XYZ file of N, CA and C in Angstrom:
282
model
N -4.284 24.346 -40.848
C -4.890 23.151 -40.313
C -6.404 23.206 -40.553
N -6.993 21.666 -40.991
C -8.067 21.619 -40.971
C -9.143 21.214 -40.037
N -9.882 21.193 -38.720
C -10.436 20.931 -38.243
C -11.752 20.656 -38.052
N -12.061 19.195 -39.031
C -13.264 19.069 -39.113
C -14.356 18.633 -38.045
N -13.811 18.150 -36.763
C -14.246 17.908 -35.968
C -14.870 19.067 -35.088
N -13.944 19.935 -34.558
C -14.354 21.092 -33.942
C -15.854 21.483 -34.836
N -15.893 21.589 -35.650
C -16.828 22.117 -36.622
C -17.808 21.700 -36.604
N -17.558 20.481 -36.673
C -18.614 19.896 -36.857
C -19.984 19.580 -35.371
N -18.824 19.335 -34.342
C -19.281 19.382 -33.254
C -20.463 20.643 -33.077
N -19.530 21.553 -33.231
C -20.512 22.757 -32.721
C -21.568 22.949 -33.887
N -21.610 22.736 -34.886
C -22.630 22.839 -35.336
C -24.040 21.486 -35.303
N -23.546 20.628 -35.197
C -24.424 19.738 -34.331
C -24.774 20.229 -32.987
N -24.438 21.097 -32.211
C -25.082 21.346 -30.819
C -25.332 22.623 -31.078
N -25.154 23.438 -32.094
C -26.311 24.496 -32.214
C -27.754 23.546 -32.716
N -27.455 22.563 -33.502
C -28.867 22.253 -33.802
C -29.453 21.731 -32.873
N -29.024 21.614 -31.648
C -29.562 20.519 -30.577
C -29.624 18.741 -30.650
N -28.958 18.536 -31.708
C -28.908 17.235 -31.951
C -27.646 16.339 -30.802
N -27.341 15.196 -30.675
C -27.030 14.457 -30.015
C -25.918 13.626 -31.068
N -25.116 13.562 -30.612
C -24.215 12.614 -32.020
C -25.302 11.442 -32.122
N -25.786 10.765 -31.507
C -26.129 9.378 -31.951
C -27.664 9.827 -33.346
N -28.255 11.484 -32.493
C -29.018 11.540 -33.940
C -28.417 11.980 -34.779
N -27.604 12.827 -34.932
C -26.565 12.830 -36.427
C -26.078 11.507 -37.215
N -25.936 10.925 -36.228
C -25.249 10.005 -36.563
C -25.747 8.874 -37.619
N -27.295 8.818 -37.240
C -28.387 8.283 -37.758
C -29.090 9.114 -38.651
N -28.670 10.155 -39.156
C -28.741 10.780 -40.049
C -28.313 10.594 -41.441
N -26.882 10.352 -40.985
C -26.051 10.462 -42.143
C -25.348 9.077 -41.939
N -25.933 7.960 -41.542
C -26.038 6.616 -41.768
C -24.721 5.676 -41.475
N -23.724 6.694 -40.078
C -22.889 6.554 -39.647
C -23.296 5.812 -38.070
N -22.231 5.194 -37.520
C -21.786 4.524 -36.176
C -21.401 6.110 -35.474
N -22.749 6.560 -34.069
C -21.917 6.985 -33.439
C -20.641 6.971 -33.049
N -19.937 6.268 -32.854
C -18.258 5.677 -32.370
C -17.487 6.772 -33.578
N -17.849 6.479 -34.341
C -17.135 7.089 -35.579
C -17.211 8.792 -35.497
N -18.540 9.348 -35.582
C -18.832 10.633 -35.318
C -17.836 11.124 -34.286
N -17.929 10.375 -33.288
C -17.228 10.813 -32.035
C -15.460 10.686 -32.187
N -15.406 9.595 -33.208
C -13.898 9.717 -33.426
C -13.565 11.126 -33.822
N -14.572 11.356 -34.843
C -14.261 12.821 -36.164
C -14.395 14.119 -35.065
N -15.000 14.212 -34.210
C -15.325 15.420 -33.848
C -13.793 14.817 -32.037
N -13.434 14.142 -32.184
C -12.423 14.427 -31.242
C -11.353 14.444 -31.719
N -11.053 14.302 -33.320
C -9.618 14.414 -34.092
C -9.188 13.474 -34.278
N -9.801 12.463 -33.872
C -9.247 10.733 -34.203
C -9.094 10.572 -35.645
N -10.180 11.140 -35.892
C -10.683 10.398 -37.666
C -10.994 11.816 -38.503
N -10.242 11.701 -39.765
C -10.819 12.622 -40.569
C -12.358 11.721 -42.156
N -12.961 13.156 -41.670
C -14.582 12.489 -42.665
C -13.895 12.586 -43.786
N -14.526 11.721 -44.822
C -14.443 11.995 -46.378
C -15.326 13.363 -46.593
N -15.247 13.377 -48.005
C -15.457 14.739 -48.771
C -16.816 14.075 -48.674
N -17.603 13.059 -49.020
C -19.047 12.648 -49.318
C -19.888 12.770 -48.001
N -18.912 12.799 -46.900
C -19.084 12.557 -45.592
C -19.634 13.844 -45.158
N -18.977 14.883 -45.213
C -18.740 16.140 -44.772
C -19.892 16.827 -45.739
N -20.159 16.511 -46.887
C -21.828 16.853 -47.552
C -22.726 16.422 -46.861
N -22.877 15.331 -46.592
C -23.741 14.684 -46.046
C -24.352 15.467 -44.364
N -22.992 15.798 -43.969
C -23.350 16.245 -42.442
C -23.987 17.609 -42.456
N -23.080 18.210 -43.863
C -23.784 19.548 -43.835
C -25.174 19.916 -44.187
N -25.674 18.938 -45.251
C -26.569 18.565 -44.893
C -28.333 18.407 -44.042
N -27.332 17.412 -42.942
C -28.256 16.588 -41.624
C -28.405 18.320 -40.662
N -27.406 18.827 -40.854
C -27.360 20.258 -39.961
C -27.611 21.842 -40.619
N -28.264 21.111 -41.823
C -28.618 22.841 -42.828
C -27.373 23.631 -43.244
N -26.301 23.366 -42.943
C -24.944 24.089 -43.285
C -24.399 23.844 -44.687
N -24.238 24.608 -45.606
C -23.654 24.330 -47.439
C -22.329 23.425 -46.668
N -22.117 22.688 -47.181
C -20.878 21.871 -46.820
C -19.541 23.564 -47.278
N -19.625 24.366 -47.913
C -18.924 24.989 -47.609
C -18.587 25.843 -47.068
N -19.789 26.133 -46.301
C -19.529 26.660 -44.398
C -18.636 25.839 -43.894
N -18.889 24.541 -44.094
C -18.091 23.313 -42.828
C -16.632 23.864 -43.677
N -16.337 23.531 -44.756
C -14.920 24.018 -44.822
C -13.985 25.081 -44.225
N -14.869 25.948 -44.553
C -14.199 27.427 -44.454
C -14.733 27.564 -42.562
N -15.725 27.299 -41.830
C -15.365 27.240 -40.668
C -14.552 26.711 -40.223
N -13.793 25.228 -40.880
C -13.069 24.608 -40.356
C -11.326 24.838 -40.060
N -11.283 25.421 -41.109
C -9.852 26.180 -41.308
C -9.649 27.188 -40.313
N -8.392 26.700 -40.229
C -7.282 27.326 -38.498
C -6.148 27.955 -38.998
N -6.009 28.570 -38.930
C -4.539 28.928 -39.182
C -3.861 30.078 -38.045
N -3.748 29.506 -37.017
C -3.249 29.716 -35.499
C -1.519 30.487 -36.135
N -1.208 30.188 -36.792
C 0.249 30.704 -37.271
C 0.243 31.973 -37.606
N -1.063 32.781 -37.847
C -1.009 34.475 -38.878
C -1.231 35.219 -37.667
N -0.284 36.163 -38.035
C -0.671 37.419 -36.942
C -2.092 37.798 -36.393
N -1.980 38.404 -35.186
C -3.419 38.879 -34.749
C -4.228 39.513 -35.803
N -3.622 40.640 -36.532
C -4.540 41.514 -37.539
C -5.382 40.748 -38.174
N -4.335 39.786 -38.948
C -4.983 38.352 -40.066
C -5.773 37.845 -39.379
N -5.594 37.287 -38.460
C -6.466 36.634 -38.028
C -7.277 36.775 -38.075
N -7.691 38.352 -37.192
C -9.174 39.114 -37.108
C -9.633 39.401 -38.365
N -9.128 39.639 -39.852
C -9.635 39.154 -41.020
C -10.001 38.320 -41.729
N -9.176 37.403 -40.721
C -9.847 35.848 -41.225
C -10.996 35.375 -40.760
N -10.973 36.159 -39.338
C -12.792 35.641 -38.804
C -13.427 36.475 -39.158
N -13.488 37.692 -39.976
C -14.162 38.985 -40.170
C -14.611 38.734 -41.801
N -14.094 37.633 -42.608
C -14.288 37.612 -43.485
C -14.650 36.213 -43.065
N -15.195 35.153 -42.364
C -15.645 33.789 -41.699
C -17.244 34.684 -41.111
N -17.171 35.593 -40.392
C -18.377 35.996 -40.298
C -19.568 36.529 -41.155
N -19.072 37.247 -42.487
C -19.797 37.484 -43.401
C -20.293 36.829 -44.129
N -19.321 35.556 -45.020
C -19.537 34.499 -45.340
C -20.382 33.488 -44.758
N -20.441 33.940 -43.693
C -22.116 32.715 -42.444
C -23.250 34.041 -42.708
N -23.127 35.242 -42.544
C -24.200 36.099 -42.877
C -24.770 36.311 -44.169
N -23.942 35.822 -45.307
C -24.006 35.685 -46.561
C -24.889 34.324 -47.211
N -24.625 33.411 -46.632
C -25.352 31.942 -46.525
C -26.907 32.018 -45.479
N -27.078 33.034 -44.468
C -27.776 33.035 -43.690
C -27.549 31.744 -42.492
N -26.090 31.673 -41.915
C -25.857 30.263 -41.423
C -26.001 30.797 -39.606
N -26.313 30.197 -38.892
C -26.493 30.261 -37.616
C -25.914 31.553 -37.145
């Protein structure tokens, strides 16, 4: 699963921003932002550049943070965030 919302959320409130200034960033209707980051709405691909963007993140942080995969064993898992953490230390991302 992809969860672009979760993602996106939190990385807008590490920056301290407010959806309505993201929002006005990347030349979107709060309403909409708020759809994406509650799972209503999935962003386009132009969309999801754009945000990464407004929030300093390579749009392929937002990917690869975004990806869930709640289904893999504990071990995996902890390799999946162990290799999610390097990859943000590798980019220099929050």
């Amino acid at each position: 699963m992809i969860d672009f919302g979760r993602t996106i959320k939190t990385y807008r409130q590490k920056r301290g921003l407010t959806q309505v200034a993201l929002a006005r960033r990347v030349h979107i209707e709060p309403t909409y932002l708020s759809a994406i980051e509650n799972g209503r709405r999935e962003p386009s691909l132009t969309l999801v550049k754009q945000i990464g963007k407004a929030v300093a993140i390579p749009a392929e942080i937002l990917f690869w943070d975004a990806i869930e995969l709640r289904a893999l064993p504990t071990k995996d898992q902890h390799a999946l965030d162990l290799a999610k953490s390097i990859v943000r230390q590798h980019f220099k991302v929050l």
